[in-house]
Amino acid sequence: MKDRLKAIREEALAQIEEADVLDRLNEVRVNFLGKKGQLTALLKSMKNIAPEDRPAFGQLVNETRSQIEAVLEESKKKLEQQALELQLKSEVIDVTLPAKKNNVGHRHPNTIAREDVERIFIGMGYEVVEGPEVEYDLYNFEKLNIPANHPAKDEQDTFYINKEIVLRTQTSPVQARVMEQGKLPIRMIAPGRVFRSDEVDATHSPSFHQIEGLVVDKNITFADLKGTLEQFAKELFGENTKTKFRPHHFPFTEPSAEVDVSCFKCGGSGCRFCKGSGWIEILGCGMVHPHVLEMCGIDPEVYTGFAFGVGLERIALLKYEIDDMRLLYENDARFLKQF
């Protein structure tokens, strides 16, 4: 047994000496020290040794194991160091080569315009609220004072999932949902994607974005609406911007108005950008219809409110002087990287 033990030790040391890679070194470890290795097999054969000789033989086996393990560890460190040096040589960086250009993306013009509008209204104390794009007809039309067969439905002909569910045509349903909660007063804006079955052209798309605002509180008047939108226009288009309110009709509001701003290119004197009028239309607004308040559980004798809505793409087109809305959605990097 002692001769066999000596032969195993010498064979193991010889194979360790010959191992030139870590994988080969691991094979040597398994072959001699593993569960089915030669040393392990030798220990299992101790049952054939006289009981009085077993302690001495076991000690010799353990000493042999320790010797082999020590040499294995030393060889492993040498091979790891060699592998590291080889890797460093092969992965050396030539600092004289030209650097790779890093193409960093940035925000889309619509995102920039949305964040600008949100920043302005958050500064006025408004809350940003979002709602579902797939909406009930009840919230998209009925609760906004647009009952079945109302002519306004033809103007907003939309995509129906079924008779009761549509792709929303505006973000006003978010306002109705918030009013239903009854947590007054309300100061909110609702940005988001909306859908209408419009033909695609320079100023229309079946999918676009709106930002609508709502204020409901005691003693809210048209003067509050006018002051709010004047401040919004000045912060968005410049301190010298003027606003003009033109009577209009929206089922959701009464009275209603369209809002124009003085052309920020010519200062109102008339140019190609404003088509010589000196004014640019930007949004619609009005006082919340009393019937809308009633349908949402708010007493119109105690509370009043105003609402407004602006097309986000329209803001982006005006802000960056883009003459075709389709450019915003064509994903042409040559166009988008300008912003």
mmCIF file of C-alpha atoms in Angstrom, residues 107-114 116 237 264-265 273 312-323 328 335 338-339:
data_model
loop_
_atom_site.group_PDB
_atom_site.id
_atom_site.type_symbol
_atom_site.label_atom_id
_atom_site.label_comp_id
_atom_site.label_asym_id
_atom_site.label_seq_id
_atom_site.Cartn_x
_atom_site.Cartn_y
_atom_site.Cartn_z
ATOM 1 C CA ARG A 107 -36.448 63.720 -26.591
ATOM 2 C CA HIS A 108 -38.987 63.855 -29.428
ATOM 3 C CA PRO A 109 -40.417 67.314 -30.319
ATOM 4 C CA ASN A 110 -43.801 66.183 -28.954
ATOM 5 C CA THR A 111 -42.193 65.194 -25.658
ATOM 6 C CA ILE A 112 -40.403 68.534 -25.387
ATOM 7 C CA ALA A 113 -43.647 70.436 -26.068
ATOM 8 C CA ARG A 114 -45.576 68.309 -23.552
ATOM 9 C CA ASP A 116 -43.029 72.618 -21.509
ATOM 10 C CA PHE A 237 -44.524 81.940 -26.653
ATOM 11 C CA PHE A 264 -44.555 85.442 -32.214
ATOM 12 C CA LYS A 265 -42.685 85.725 -35.545
ATOM 13 C CA PHE A 273 -46.276 82.283 -40.723
ATOM 14 C CA LEU A 312 -49.885 68.931 -28.534
ATOM 15 C CA GLU A 313 -48.738 68.530 -32.139
ATOM 16 C CA ARG A 314 -50.016 72.032 -32.868
ATOM 17 C CA ILE A 315 -47.825 73.406 -30.091
ATOM 18 C CA ALA A 316 -44.812 71.513 -31.468
ATOM 19 C CA LEU A 317 -45.497 72.691 -35.034
ATOM 20 C CA LEU A 318 -45.744 76.304 -33.893
ATOM 21 C CA LYS A 319 -42.805 76.132 -31.509
ATOM 22 C CA TYR A 320 -40.420 74.679 -34.103
ATOM 23 C CA GLU A 321 -42.018 76.197 -37.243
ATOM 24 C CA ILE A 322 -42.770 72.783 -38.783
ATOM 25 C CA ASP A 323 -45.247 72.947 -41.680
ATOM 26 C CA LEU A 328 -43.213 64.114 -36.458
ATOM 27 C CA PHE A 335 -35.337 65.495 -39.171
ATOM 28 C CA GLN A 338 -32.504 68.903 -35.173
ATOM 29 C CA PHE A 339 -34.391 69.258 -31.898
#
